[in-house]
PDB file of C-alpha atoms in Angstrom:
ATOM      1  CA  MET L   1     -57.320 -21.873  38.440  1.00  0.00           C
ATOM      2  CA  ILE L   2     -53.843 -20.996  37.033  1.00  0.00           C
ATOM      3  CA  GLU L   3     -51.285 -23.747  37.296  1.00  0.00           C
ATOM      4  CA  LEU L   4     -47.654 -23.059  38.171  1.00  0.00           C
ATOM      5  CA  ARG L   5     -46.299 -24.332  34.830  1.00  0.00           C
ATOM      6  CA  ASP L   6     -48.584 -21.917  32.921  1.00  0.00           C
ATOM      7  CA  PHE L   7     -47.592 -19.024  35.185  1.00  0.00           C
ATOM      8  CA  CYS L   8     -43.816 -19.417  34.641  1.00  0.00           C
ATOM      9  CA  LYS L   9     -44.056 -19.717  30.889  1.00  0.00           C
ATOM     10  CA  ASN L  10     -42.768 -16.590  29.112  1.00  0.00           C
ATOM     11  CA  PRO L  11     -44.978 -15.869  26.085  1.00  0.00           C
ATOM     12  CA  ARG L  12     -42.246 -13.857  24.352  1.00  0.00           C
ATOM     13  CA  LEU L  13     -39.827 -16.762  24.048  1.00  0.00           C
ATOM     14  CA  PRO L  14     -40.666 -19.504  21.552  1.00  0.00           C
ATOM     15  CA  VAL L  15     -40.385 -23.072  22.703  1.00  0.00           C
ATOM     16  CA  ASN L  16     -38.399 -24.200  19.674  1.00  0.00           C
ATOM     17  CA  ARG L  17     -35.429 -21.883  19.227  1.00  0.00           C
ATOM     18  CA  GLY L  18     -33.998 -23.615  16.189  1.00  0.00           C
ATOM     19  CA  PHE L  19     -30.897 -25.212  17.721  1.00  0.00           C
ATOM     20  CA  PHE L  20     -29.770 -28.524  16.332  1.00  0.00           C
ATOM     21  CA  ALA L  21     -27.491 -31.022  17.960  1.00  0.00           C
ATOM     22  CA  TYR L  22     -25.840 -33.879  16.079  1.00  0.00           C
ATOM     23  CA  TYR L  23     -25.431 -36.903  18.247  1.00  0.00           C
ATOM     24  CA  ASN L  24     -25.047 -39.465  15.507  1.00  0.00           C
ATOM     25  CA  ASN L  25     -22.170 -40.255  13.161  1.00  0.00           C
ATOM     26  CA  GLU L  26     -23.421 -37.978  10.364  1.00  0.00           C
ATOM     27  CA  ARG L  27     -21.422 -35.073  11.775  1.00  0.00           C
ATOM     28  CA  ASN L  28     -18.188 -37.042  11.834  1.00  0.00           C
ATOM     29  CA  ASN L  29     -18.508 -38.195   8.223  1.00  0.00           C
ATOM     30  CA  MET L  30     -19.029 -34.798   6.610  1.00  0.00           C
ATOM     31  CA  ASN L  31     -15.408 -34.161   5.591  1.00  0.00           C
ATOM     32  CA  THR L  32     -14.488 -37.577   4.207  1.00  0.00           C
ATOM     33  CA  LYS L  33     -14.095 -36.350   0.617  1.00  0.00           C
ATOM     34  CA  LYS L  34     -10.794 -34.525   0.295  1.00  0.00           C
ATOM     35  CA  ILE L  35      -9.918 -32.788  -2.942  1.00  0.00           C
ATOM     36  CA  ALA L  36      -6.327 -31.848  -3.684  1.00  0.00           C
ATOM     37  CA  LEU L  37      -6.062 -28.440  -5.349  1.00  0.00           C
ATOM     38  CA  GLN L  38      -3.094 -27.414  -7.429  1.00  0.00           C
ATOM     39  CA  ALA L  39      -2.096 -23.764  -7.243  1.00  0.00           C
ATOM     40  CA  GLU L  40      -1.354 -22.091 -10.555  1.00  0.00           C
ATOM     41  CA  PHE L  41       0.595 -18.855 -10.753  1.00  0.00           C
ATOM     42  CA  THR L  42       0.977 -16.551 -13.731  1.00  0.00           C
ATOM     43  CA  ALA L  43       4.059 -14.596 -14.677  1.00  0.00           C
ATOM     44  CA  GLU L  44       4.919 -11.810 -12.269  1.00  0.00           C
ATOM     45  CA  THR L  45       3.782  -8.361 -13.355  1.00  0.00           C
ATOM     46  CA  ARG L  46       6.086  -5.414 -12.733  1.00  0.00           C
ATOM     47  CA  PHE L  47       5.602  -1.730 -13.390  1.00  0.00           C
ATOM     48  CA  GLU L  48       7.348   1.478 -12.471  1.00  0.00           C
ATOM     49  CA  LEU L  49       5.804   4.005 -10.141  1.00  0.00           C
ATOM     50  CA  GLN L  50       5.875   7.603 -11.179  1.00  0.00           C
ATOM     51  CA  PRO L  51       4.811  10.636  -9.186  1.00  0.00           C
ATOM     52  CA  VAL L  52       1.176  11.495  -9.738  1.00  0.00           C
ATOM     53  CA  ASP L  53       1.826  15.200  -9.737  1.00  0.00           C
ATOM     54  CA  ALA L  54       4.961  16.337 -11.546  1.00  0.00           C
ATOM     55  CA  PHE L  55       4.583  19.853 -10.102  1.00  0.00           C
ATOM     56  CA  ARG L  56       4.820  18.541  -6.573  1.00  0.00           C
ATOM     57  CA  ALA L  57       7.927  16.503  -7.285  1.00  0.00           C
ATOM     58  CA  ILE L  58       9.688  19.480  -8.867  1.00  0.00           C
ATOM     59  CA  HIS L  59       8.641  22.209  -6.427  1.00  0.00           C
ATOM     60  CA  GLU L  60       8.517  20.335  -3.130  1.00  0.00           C
ATOM     61  CA  ASN L  61      11.893  21.691  -2.002  1.00  0.00           C
ATOM     62  CA  GLU L  62      10.862  25.248  -2.873  1.00  0.00           C
ATOM     63  CA  PHE L  63       7.612  24.773  -0.956  1.00  0.00           C
ATOM     64  CA  GLU L  64       9.445  23.491   2.138  1.00  0.00           C
ATOM     65  CA  GLN L  65      11.770  26.516   2.035  1.00  0.00           C
ATOM     66  CA  LEU L  66       8.761  28.862   1.864  1.00  0.00           C
ATOM     67  CA  LYS L  67       7.137  27.026   4.757  1.00  0.00           C
ATOM     68  CA  ALA L  68      10.317  27.258   6.867  1.00  0.00           C
ATOM     69  CA  ARG L  69      10.717  31.004   6.136  1.00  0.00           C
ATOM     70  CA  LEU L  70       7.117  31.868   7.008  1.00  0.00           C
ATOM     71  CA  LEU L  71       7.236  29.700  10.135  1.00  0.00           C
ATOM     72  CA  ALA L  72      10.493  31.296  11.319  1.00  0.00           C
ATOM     73  CA  VAL L  73       9.095  34.816  10.856  1.00  0.00           C
ATOM     74  CA  ARG L  74       5.875  33.993  12.660  1.00  0.00           C
ATOM     75  CA  GLN L  75       7.731  32.277  15.547  1.00  0.00           C
ATOM     76  CA  ARG L  76      10.025  35.297  16.005  1.00  0.00           C
ATOM     77  CA  GLU L  77       6.956  37.510  16.284  1.00  0.00           C
ATOM     78  CA  ALA L  78       5.047  35.208  18.641  1.00  0.00           C
ATOM     79  CA  GLY L  79       7.823  33.862  20.858  1.00  0.00           C
ATOM     80  CA  LEU L  80       9.054  30.417  21.832  1.00  0.00           C
ATOM     81  CA  LYS L  81       5.948  29.303  23.693  1.00  0.00           C
ATOM     82  CA  TRP L  82       4.023  29.264  20.389  1.00  0.00           C
ATOM     83  CA  GLU L  83       6.486  27.019  18.551  1.00  0.00           C
ATOM     84  CA  ALA L  84       4.454  23.772  18.635  1.00  0.00           C
ATOM     85  CA  PRO L  85       1.049  25.301  17.768  1.00  0.00           C
ATOM     86  CA  LEU L  86       2.571  27.299  14.910  1.00  0.00           C
ATOM     87  CA  ARG L  87       4.384  24.245  13.563  1.00  0.00           C
ATOM     88  CA  ASP L  88       1.107  22.302  13.639  1.00  0.00           C
ATOM     89  CA  ALA L  89      -0.640  25.185  11.866  1.00  0.00           C
ATOM     90  CA  ALA L  90       2.073  25.204   9.186  1.00  0.00           C
ATOM     91  CA  ASP L  91       1.712  21.449   8.643  1.00  0.00           C
ATOM     92  CA  LYS L  92      -2.086  21.689   8.373  1.00  0.00           C
ATOM     93  CA  ALA L  93      -1.848  24.621   5.962  1.00  0.00           C
ATOM     94  CA  ALA L  94       0.739  22.771   3.860  1.00  0.00           C
ATOM     95  CA  ALA L  95      -1.440  19.670   3.647  1.00  0.00           C
ATOM     96  CA  LEU L  96      -4.401  21.769   2.589  1.00  0.00           C
ATOM     97  CA  ALA L  97      -2.327  23.825   0.123  1.00  0.00           C
ATOM     98  CA  TRP L  98      -1.120  20.704  -1.704  1.00  0.00           C
ATOM     99  CA  THR L  99      -4.717  19.842  -2.565  1.00  0.00           C
ATOM    100  CA  THR L 100      -5.028  23.012  -4.640  1.00  0.00           C
ATOM    101  CA  PRO L 101      -3.722  23.595  -8.187  1.00  0.00           C
ATOM    102  CA  ALA L 102      -1.310  26.331  -6.999  1.00  0.00           C
ATOM    103  CA  PRO L 103       0.015  25.401  -3.533  1.00  0.00           C
ATOM    104  CA  LEU L 104       2.842  27.973  -3.524  1.00  0.00           C
ATOM    105  CA  LEU L 105       0.331  30.786  -4.017  1.00  0.00           C
ATOM    106  CA  VAL L 106      -2.252  29.501  -1.559  1.00  0.00           C
ATOM    107  CA  PHE L 107       0.027  28.443   1.294  1.00  0.00           C
ATOM    108  CA  PRO L 108       0.940  31.879   2.758  1.00  0.00           C
ATOM    109  CA  MET L 109      -2.693  32.888   3.314  1.00  0.00           C
ATOM    110  CA  LEU L 110      -3.665  29.470   4.609  1.00  0.00           C
ATOM    111  CA  PHE L 111      -0.736  29.549   7.021  1.00  0.00           C
ATOM    112  CA  GLU L 112      -1.705  32.979   8.328  1.00  0.00           C
ATOM    113  CA  GLU L 113      -5.291  31.833   8.898  1.00  0.00           C
ATOM    114  CA  LYS L 114      -4.244  28.594  10.604  1.00  0.00           C
ATOM    115  CA  ALA L 115      -1.613  30.362  12.725  1.00  0.00           C
ATOM    116  CA  ALA L 116      -4.097  32.999  13.898  1.00  0.00           C
ATOM    117  CA  ALA L 117      -6.597  30.267  14.775  1.00  0.00           C
ATOM    118  CA  ALA L 118      -3.914  28.322  16.678  1.00  0.00           C
ATOM    119  CA  VAL L 119      -2.903  31.395  18.689  1.00  0.00           C
ATOM    120  CA  LEU L 120      -6.535  32.157  19.542  1.00  0.00           C
ATOM    121  CA  GLN L 121      -7.135  28.552  20.566  1.00  0.00           C
ATOM    122  CA  ASN L 122      -4.057  28.461  22.805  1.00  0.00           C
ATOM    123  CA  ARG L 123      -4.974  31.767  24.442  1.00  0.00           C
ATOM    124  CA  ARG L 124      -8.483  30.443  25.084  1.00  0.00           C
ATOM    125  CA  GLN L 125      -7.053  27.264  26.609  1.00  0.00           C
ATOM    126  CA  ALA L 126      -4.743  29.307  28.833  1.00  0.00           C
ATOM    127  CA  ARG L 127      -7.693  31.443  30.014  1.00  0.00           C
ATOM    128  CA  ILE L 128      -9.739  28.346  30.811  1.00  0.00           C
ATOM    129  CA  LEU L 129      -6.815  26.764  32.674  1.00  0.00           C
ATOM    130  CA  LYS L 130      -6.259  29.917  34.707  1.00  0.00           C
ATOM    131  CA  LYS L 131      -9.962  30.186  35.567  1.00  0.00           C
ATOM    132  CA  SER L 132     -10.112  26.501  36.503  1.00  0.00           C
ATOM    133  CA  ARG L 133      -7.164  26.874  38.863  1.00  0.00           C
ATOM    134  CA  GLU L 134      -8.778  29.924  40.466  1.00  0.00           C
ATOM    135  CA  LEU L 135     -12.025  27.989  40.976  1.00  0.00           C
ATOM    136  CA  LEU L 136     -10.186  25.016  42.469  1.00  0.00           C
ATOM    137  CA  ALA L 137      -8.225  27.310  44.812  1.00  0.00           C
ATOM    138  CA  ALA L 138     -11.412  28.969  46.073  1.00  0.00           C
TER     139      ALA L 138
END
């Protein structure tokens, strides 16, 4: 016959779970030895920061002017409603162009690709929004 205490026992859980409790004074006496530490500091080290890429420091203004010109032309062609997506595309293309050895040469093509992708994405979003509104109205 099965007894109640054997029936309630869970075989997956061990009886001894490894917890320890300190009820004596050993726990209170563990930190009685205090050691004073003296902090020692060395002389302060200073150095000058220089730009990693001299090309970028010299031509950054020229690059920003190119970016502004291309963005203005593309915005005139596309209209005002595309201002934010085109600006984002220009920023993404600029960030990617600076990772190349010749950012001034690479940027115009990257910008055109990113701008075309941004326009397609926004048109797709507008189509989905229009279709969603039609479905909700029906």
